Amino acid sequence: MGLRWRGVQGQLFEARPAGLRFPQLTRASELPPSQGRSGLAALREIIAEKGWPPLIWTSADGYQLGAERAALEAYERAVLTEKLTEFRRFITGTVAPHAAAHAGDKWVKHTVAQLNSIESTLDLVVSS
């Protein structure tokens, strides 16, 4: 895995600040798409461990390292909005029907309460 993230990292550092779209990144790093995705995931972990500039993705610029504050905030809001939507669909499509079928179950009650709290927190962050 080390070679994958190093290849991805090197190409992203060279492209800074312009960024690279995924096909450009895989061509430049000479990795197949599956290894490019694995490399990006590993690179995010390395970035967190080492305190390096964050990695973001935008539709305009592709993958970027070390973006401006406004770009970082826009990326974070977009990801949180996406996760909130995904989370709400999970609640309404899976958890709510389960809770309706087993309303008296202690685990279900606890799960619903916790998930409602998480949804509320995500909603507050996204809308602020």
Short mmCIF file of N, CA and C in Angstrom, two decimals:
data_model
loop_
_atom_site.label_atom_id
_atom_site.label_comp_id
_atom_site.label_asym_id
_atom_site.label_seq_id
_atom_site.Cartn_x
_atom_site.Cartn_y
_atom_site.Cartn_z
N MET A 1 0.82 -1.20 0.00
CA MET A 1 0.00 0.00 0.00
C MET A 1 0.86 1.25 0.00
N GLY A 2 2.06 1.20 0.57
CA GLY A 2 2.91 2.36 0.66
C GLY A 2 3.22 3.00 -0.68
N LEU A 3 3.49 2.17 -1.68
CA LEU A 3 3.81 2.71 -3.00
C LEU A 3 2.61 3.43 -3.61
N ARG A 4 1.41 2.92 -3.34
CA ARG A 4 0.22 3.55 -3.91
C ARG A 4 0.04 4.96 -3.36
N TRP A 5 0.09 5.12 -2.04
CA TRP A 5 -0.14 6.45 -1.50
C TRP A 5 1.00 7.39 -1.84
N ARG A 6 2.21 6.84 -1.93
CA ARG A 6 3.34 7.71 -2.30
C ARG A 6 3.20 8.22 -3.73
N GLY A 7 2.76 7.33 -4.64
CA GLY A 7 2.55 7.76 -6.02
C GLY A 7 1.46 8.82 -6.12
N VAL A 8 0.37 8.60 -5.41
CA VAL A 8 -0.74 9.56 -5.41
C VAL A 8 -0.28 10.87 -4.76
N GLN A 9 0.40 10.76 -3.63
CA GLN A 9 0.86 11.95 -2.92
C GLN A 9 1.80 12.78 -3.80
N GLY A 10 2.74 12.11 -4.44
CA GLY A 10 3.70 12.82 -5.28
C GLY A 10 3.02 13.59 -6.39
N GLN A 11 2.06 12.97 -7.04
CA GLN A 11 1.36 13.62 -8.14
C GLN A 11 0.54 14.81 -7.64
N LEU A 12 -0.09 14.65 -6.47
CA LEU A 12 -0.90 15.75 -5.93
C LEU A 12 -0.02 16.92 -5.49
N PHE A 13 1.14 16.63 -4.91
CA PHE A 13 2.05 17.71 -4.54
C PHE A 13 2.55 18.45 -5.78
N GLU A 14 2.85 17.72 -6.84
CA GLU A 14 3.31 18.35 -8.07
C GLU A 14 2.23 19.21 -8.71
N ALA A 15 0.98 18.81 -8.59
CA ALA A 15 -0.12 19.52 -9.22
C ALA A 15 -0.61 20.71 -8.40
N ARG A 16 -0.15 20.82 -7.16
CA ARG A 16 -0.65 21.88 -6.30
C ARG A 16 -0.45 23.24 -6.93
N PRO A 17 -1.34 24.21 -6.78
CA PRO A 17 -2.65 24.13 -6.15
C PRO A 17 -3.76 23.72 -7.11
N ALA A 18 -3.42 23.46 -8.36
CA ALA A 18 -4.44 23.22 -9.38
C ALA A 18 -5.28 21.98 -9.12
N GLY A 19 -4.71 20.94 -8.56
CA GLY A 19 -5.46 19.71 -8.33
C GLY A 19 -5.48 18.81 -9.56
N LEU A 20 -5.96 17.59 -9.35
CA LEU A 20 -6.06 16.61 -10.44
C LEU A 20 -7.40 15.89 -10.36
N ARG A 21 -7.99 15.66 -11.50
CA ARG A 21 -9.17 14.80 -11.56
C ARG A 21 -8.69 13.36 -11.43
N PHE A 22 -9.57 12.46 -11.04
CA PHE A 22 -9.18 11.08 -10.76
C PHE A 22 -8.51 10.41 -11.96
N PRO A 23 -9.05 10.52 -13.19
CA PRO A 23 -8.36 9.89 -14.33
C PRO A 23 -6.96 10.45 -14.54
N GLN A 24 -6.79 11.76 -14.35
CA GLN A 24 -5.46 12.36 -14.48
C GLN A 24 -4.52 11.81 -13.40
N LEU A 25 -5.05 11.68 -12.19
CA LEU A 25 -4.25 11.19 -11.07
C LEU A 25 -3.78 9.76 -11.30
N THR A 26 -4.67 8.90 -11.78
CA THR A 26 -4.27 7.51 -12.01
C THR A 26 -3.28 7.40 -13.17
N ARG A 27 -3.48 8.20 -14.21
CA ARG A 27 -2.51 8.19 -15.32
C ARG A 27 -1.15 8.70 -14.86
N ALA A 28 -1.13 9.79 -14.13
CA ALA A 28 0.13 10.40 -13.70
C ALA A 28 0.89 9.50 -12.73
N SER A 29 0.14 8.79 -11.86
CA SER A 29 0.80 7.92 -10.87
C SER A 29 1.01 6.51 -11.41
N GLU A 30 0.50 6.25 -12.63
CA GLU A 30 0.62 4.94 -13.28
C GLU A 30 0.01 3.82 -12.43
N LEU A 31 -1.12 4.14 -11.80
CA LEU A 31 -1.85 3.16 -10.99
C LEU A 31 -3.20 2.85 -11.63
N PRO A 32 -3.64 1.60 -11.51
CA PRO A 32 -5.02 1.32 -11.95
C PRO A 32 -6.00 2.02 -11.01
N PRO A 33 -7.23 2.26 -11.44
CA PRO A 33 -8.19 2.98 -10.60
C PRO A 33 -8.37 2.39 -9.19
N SER A 34 -8.41 1.08 -9.07
CA SER A 34 -8.61 0.49 -7.73
C SER A 34 -7.46 0.85 -6.80
N GLN A 35 -6.23 0.83 -7.32
CA GLN A 35 -5.09 1.19 -6.49
C GLN A 35 -5.03 2.71 -6.26
N GLY A 36 -5.52 3.48 -7.19
CA GLY A 36 -5.60 4.92 -6.99
C GLY A 36 -6.54 5.26 -5.85
N ARG A 37 -7.71 4.58 -5.79
CA ARG A 37 -8.66 4.80 -4.70
C ARG A 37 -8.06 4.36 -3.36
N SER A 38 -7.40 3.20 -3.37
CA SER A 38 -6.73 2.72 -2.15
C SER A 38 -5.65 3.70 -1.72
N GLY A 39 -4.92 4.23 -2.68
CA GLY A 39 -3.87 5.20 -2.39
C GLY A 39 -4.42 6.47 -1.78
N LEU A 40 -5.55 6.95 -2.30
CA LEU A 40 -6.18 8.15 -1.74
C LEU A 40 -6.63 7.89 -0.30
N ALA A 41 -7.22 6.73 -0.05
CA ALA A 41 -7.67 6.39 1.31
C ALA A 41 -6.48 6.32 2.26
N ALA A 42 -5.41 5.67 1.82
CA ALA A 42 -4.22 5.57 2.66
C ALA A 42 -3.59 6.94 2.88
N LEU A 43 -3.59 7.76 1.84
CA LEU A 43 -3.02 9.09 1.96
C LEU A 43 -3.78 9.92 2.99
N ARG A 44 -5.11 9.80 3.03
CA ARG A 44 -5.90 10.54 4.03
C ARG A 44 -5.47 10.14 5.44
N GLU A 45 -5.22 8.86 5.65
CA GLU A 45 -4.77 8.40 6.98
C GLU A 45 -3.39 8.95 7.32
N ILE A 46 -2.48 8.93 6.36
CA ILE A 46 -1.13 9.45 6.56
C ILE A 46 -1.18 10.94 6.86
N ILE A 47 -2.02 11.67 6.12
CA ILE A 47 -2.18 13.11 6.32
C ILE A 47 -2.61 13.39 7.76
N ALA A 48 -3.58 12.62 8.25
CA ALA A 48 -4.06 12.82 9.62
C ALA A 48 -2.96 12.52 10.64
N GLU A 49 -2.21 11.45 10.43
CA GLU A 49 -1.14 11.07 11.35
C GLU A 49 -0.02 12.11 11.39
N LYS A 50 0.33 12.65 10.25
CA LYS A 50 1.51 13.51 10.14
C LYS A 50 1.18 15.00 10.19
N GLY A 51 -0.10 15.35 10.23
CA GLY A 51 -0.47 16.75 10.28
C GLY A 51 -0.20 17.52 8.99
N TRP A 52 -0.23 16.83 7.86
CA TRP A 52 0.00 17.45 6.56
C TRP A 52 -1.24 18.24 6.12
N PRO A 53 -1.10 19.03 5.06
CA PRO A 53 -2.27 19.76 4.54
C PRO A 53 -3.37 18.78 4.13
N PRO A 54 -4.63 19.16 4.36
CA PRO A 54 -5.74 18.25 4.06
C PRO A 54 -5.92 18.00 2.56
N LEU A 55 -6.53 16.87 2.27
CA LEU A 55 -6.87 16.47 0.91
C LEU A 55 -8.37 16.66 0.73
N ILE A 56 -8.74 17.41 -0.31
CA ILE A 56 -10.16 17.59 -0.60
C ILE A 56 -10.42 17.29 -2.07
N TRP A 57 -11.70 17.21 -2.44
CA TRP A 57 -12.10 17.01 -3.83
C TRP A 57 -13.17 18.04 -4.15
N THR A 58 -13.03 18.69 -5.29
CA THR A 58 -14.07 19.59 -5.79
C THR A 58 -14.36 19.23 -7.24
N SER A 59 -15.57 19.51 -7.67
CA SER A 59 -15.91 19.20 -9.06
C SER A 59 -15.13 20.10 -10.02
N ALA A 60 -14.77 21.28 -9.59
CA ALA A 60 -14.03 22.20 -10.47
C ALA A 60 -12.57 21.81 -10.62
N ASP A 61 -11.93 21.38 -9.53
CA ASP A 61 -10.48 21.16 -9.55
C ASP A 61 -10.04 19.73 -9.29
N GLY A 62 -10.95 18.84 -8.96
CA GLY A 62 -10.56 17.47 -8.63
C GLY A 62 -9.95 17.40 -7.24
N TYR A 63 -8.95 16.52 -7.08
CA TYR A 63 -8.29 16.33 -5.79
C TYR A 63 -7.23 17.39 -5.59
N GLN A 64 -7.21 17.98 -4.39
CA GLN A 64 -6.25 19.03 -4.07
C GLN A 64 -5.69 18.81 -2.68
N LEU A 65 -4.44 19.21 -2.48
CA LEU A 65 -3.82 19.24 -1.16
C LEU A 65 -3.67 20.69 -0.74
N GLY A 66 -3.92 20.98 0.53
CA GLY A 66 -3.66 22.30 1.07
C GLY A 66 -4.48 23.42 0.50
N ALA A 67 -5.78 23.25 0.42
CA ALA A 67 -6.66 24.26 -0.15
C ALA A 67 -6.86 25.43 0.81
N GLU A 68 -7.41 26.51 0.28
CA GLU A 68 -7.73 27.69 1.08
C GLU A 68 -8.86 27.37 2.05
N ARG A 69 -8.98 28.22 3.08
CA ARG A 69 -9.99 28.00 4.12
C ARG A 69 -11.41 27.89 3.54
N ALA A 70 -11.76 28.77 2.62
CA ALA A 70 -13.11 28.74 2.03
C ALA A 70 -13.37 27.43 1.29
N ALA A 71 -12.36 26.93 0.57
CA ALA A 71 -12.51 25.66 -0.15
C ALA A 71 -12.64 24.50 0.83
N LEU A 72 -11.87 24.55 1.92
CA LEU A 72 -11.96 23.49 2.94
C LEU A 72 -13.35 23.47 3.56
N GLU A 73 -13.86 24.66 3.92
CA GLU A 73 -15.18 24.73 4.53
C GLU A 73 -16.27 24.25 3.57
N ALA A 74 -16.17 24.65 2.31
CA ALA A 74 -17.16 24.21 1.32
C ALA A 74 -17.12 22.70 1.15
N TYR A 75 -15.92 22.13 1.12
CA TYR A 75 -15.79 20.67 1.01
C TYR A 75 -16.40 19.98 2.22
N GLU A 76 -16.06 20.47 3.42
CA GLU A 76 -16.59 19.86 4.64
C GLU A 76 -18.11 19.94 4.69
N ARG A 77 -18.67 21.10 4.31
CA ARG A 77 -20.13 21.22 4.28
C ARG A 77 -20.75 20.25 3.28
N ALA A 78 -20.14 20.12 2.12
CA ALA A 78 -20.67 19.22 1.09
C ALA A 78 -20.65 17.77 1.59
N VAL A 79 -19.55 17.36 2.22
CA VAL A 79 -19.46 15.99 2.73
C VAL A 79 -20.48 15.78 3.85
N LEU A 80 -20.59 16.73 4.76
CA LEU A 80 -21.55 16.59 5.86
C LEU A 80 -22.99 16.56 5.35
N THR A 81 -23.29 17.36 4.34
CA THR A 81 -24.63 17.35 3.75
C THR A 81 -24.93 15.99 3.12
N GLU A 82 -23.95 15.45 2.42
CA GLU A 82 -24.09 14.12 1.81
C GLU A 82 -24.31 13.05 2.88
N LYS A 83 -23.52 13.11 3.95
CA LYS A 83 -23.65 12.12 5.03
C LYS A 83 -24.99 12.27 5.74
N LEU A 84 -25.45 13.51 5.93
CA LEU A 84 -26.74 13.73 6.57
C LEU A 84 -27.86 13.12 5.73
N THR A 85 -27.81 13.32 4.43
CA THR A 85 -28.81 12.73 3.54
C THR A 85 -28.76 11.21 3.62
N GLU A 86 -27.57 10.65 3.56
CA GLU A 86 -27.39 9.20 3.66
C GLU A 86 -27.92 8.68 5.01
N PHE A 87 -27.62 9.40 6.06
CA PHE A 87 -28.04 9.03 7.40
C PHE A 87 -29.56 9.07 7.52
N ARG A 88 -30.18 10.12 6.99
CA ARG A 88 -31.64 10.23 7.05
C ARG A 88 -32.31 9.09 6.27
N ARG A 89 -31.74 8.73 5.14
CA ARG A 89 -32.30 7.61 4.37
C ARG A 89 -32.18 6.30 5.13
N PHE A 90 -31.07 6.13 5.83
CA PHE A 90 -30.89 4.93 6.66
C PHE A 90 -31.95 4.88 7.77
N ILE A 91 -32.18 6.03 8.41
CA ILE A 91 -33.17 6.08 9.48
C ILE A 91 -34.57 5.78 8.94
N THR A 92 -34.96 6.47 7.88
CA THR A 92 -36.33 6.29 7.37
C THR A 92 -36.53 4.96 6.65
N GLY A 93 -35.50 4.45 6.02
CA GLY A 93 -35.66 3.23 5.24
C GLY A 93 -35.40 1.94 5.99
N THR A 94 -34.63 2.01 7.08
CA THR A 94 -34.27 0.80 7.80
C THR A 94 -34.65 0.87 9.28
N VAL A 95 -34.18 1.89 9.95
CA VAL A 95 -34.37 1.96 11.40
C VAL A 95 -35.83 2.22 11.77
N ALA A 96 -36.49 3.14 11.10
CA ALA A 96 -37.89 3.45 11.43
C ALA A 96 -38.80 2.23 11.23
N PRO A 97 -38.70 1.51 10.11
CA PRO A 97 -39.53 0.31 9.98
C PRO A 97 -39.21 -0.76 11.04
N HIS A 98 -37.93 -0.89 11.38
CA HIS A 98 -37.53 -1.83 12.43
C HIS A 98 -38.15 -1.39 13.76
N ALA A 99 -38.08 -0.09 14.06
CA ALA A 99 -38.64 0.42 15.31
C ALA A 99 -40.16 0.24 15.36
N ALA A 100 -40.82 0.42 14.22
CA ALA A 100 -42.27 0.24 14.18
C ALA A 100 -42.66 -1.22 14.41
N ALA A 101 -41.84 -2.13 13.90
CA ALA A 101 -42.14 -3.55 14.05
C ALA A 101 -41.80 -4.07 15.46
N HIS A 102 -40.87 -3.41 16.13
CA HIS A 102 -40.42 -3.87 17.46
C HIS A 102 -40.37 -2.70 18.43
N ALA A 103 -41.50 -2.01 18.56
CA ALA A 103 -41.57 -0.77 19.33
C ALA A 103 -41.17 -0.93 20.80
N GLY A 104 -41.39 -2.07 21.38
CA GLY A 104 -41.08 -2.25 22.79
C GLY A 104 -39.65 -2.68 23.08
N ASP A 105 -38.89 -2.97 22.07
CA ASP A 105 -37.53 -3.47 22.24
C ASP A 105 -36.61 -2.38 22.78
N LYS A 106 -35.90 -2.68 23.87
CA LYS A 106 -35.03 -1.71 24.53
C LYS A 106 -33.90 -1.25 23.59
N TRP A 107 -33.30 -2.19 22.88
CA TRP A 107 -32.20 -1.85 21.98
C TRP A 107 -32.67 -0.91 20.88
N VAL A 108 -33.85 -1.19 20.34
CA VAL A 108 -34.40 -0.36 19.27
C VAL A 108 -34.66 1.05 19.80
N LYS A 109 -35.24 1.17 20.98
CA LYS A 109 -35.50 2.50 21.56
C LYS A 109 -34.21 3.28 21.75
N HIS A 110 -33.21 2.60 22.29
CA HIS A 110 -31.92 3.25 22.51
C HIS A 110 -31.29 3.68 21.19
N THR A 111 -31.33 2.81 20.19
CA THR A 111 -30.77 3.11 18.88
C THR A 111 -31.46 4.30 18.24
N VAL A 112 -32.78 4.33 18.28
CA VAL A 112 -33.54 5.43 17.70
C VAL A 112 -33.18 6.75 18.39
N ALA A 113 -33.09 6.74 19.71
CA ALA A 113 -32.74 7.96 20.44
C ALA A 113 -31.35 8.46 20.05
N GLN A 114 -30.39 7.56 19.96
CA GLN A 114 -29.03 7.96 19.59
C GLN A 114 -28.96 8.46 18.16
N LEU A 115 -29.63 7.77 17.26
CA LEU A 115 -29.61 8.18 15.85
C LEU A 115 -30.30 9.53 15.65
N ASN A 116 -31.38 9.77 16.39
CA ASN A 116 -32.04 11.08 16.31
C ASN A 116 -31.11 12.19 16.80
N SER A 117 -30.33 11.89 17.82
CA SER A 117 -29.36 12.87 18.34
C SER A 117 -28.28 13.16 17.30
N ILE A 118 -27.77 12.12 16.67
CA ILE A 118 -26.74 12.30 15.64
C ILE A 118 -27.30 13.10 14.46
N GLU A 119 -28.51 12.76 14.04
CA GLU A 119 -29.13 13.48 12.93
C GLU A 119 -29.29 14.95 13.27
N SER A 120 -29.73 15.24 14.47
CA SER A 120 -29.91 16.62 14.90
C SER A 120 -28.58 17.38 14.91
N THR A 121 -27.54 16.74 15.39
CA THR A 121 -26.22 17.38 15.44
C THR A 121 -25.70 17.65 14.02
N LEU A 122 -25.81 16.68 13.13
CA LEU A 122 -25.36 16.88 11.75
C LEU A 122 -26.16 18.01 11.08
N ASP A 123 -27.46 18.03 11.33
CA ASP A 123 -28.30 19.06 10.75
C ASP A 123 -27.88 20.45 11.24
N LEU A 124 -27.57 20.54 12.52
CA LEU A 124 -27.13 21.81 13.09
C LEU A 124 -25.82 22.27 12.46
N VAL A 125 -24.87 21.36 12.29
CA VAL A 125 -23.58 21.70 11.71
C VAL A 125 -23.75 22.14 10.26
N VAL A 126 -24.53 21.40 9.50
CA VAL A 126 -24.71 21.70 8.08
C VAL A 126 -25.43 23.03 7.89
N SER A 127 -26.39 23.34 8.73
CA SER A 127 -27.19 24.55 8.54
C SER A 127 -26.56 25.79 9.17
N SER A 128 -25.49 25.63 9.94
CA SER A 128 -24.89 26.82 10.59
C SER A 128 -24.00 27.59 9.65
#
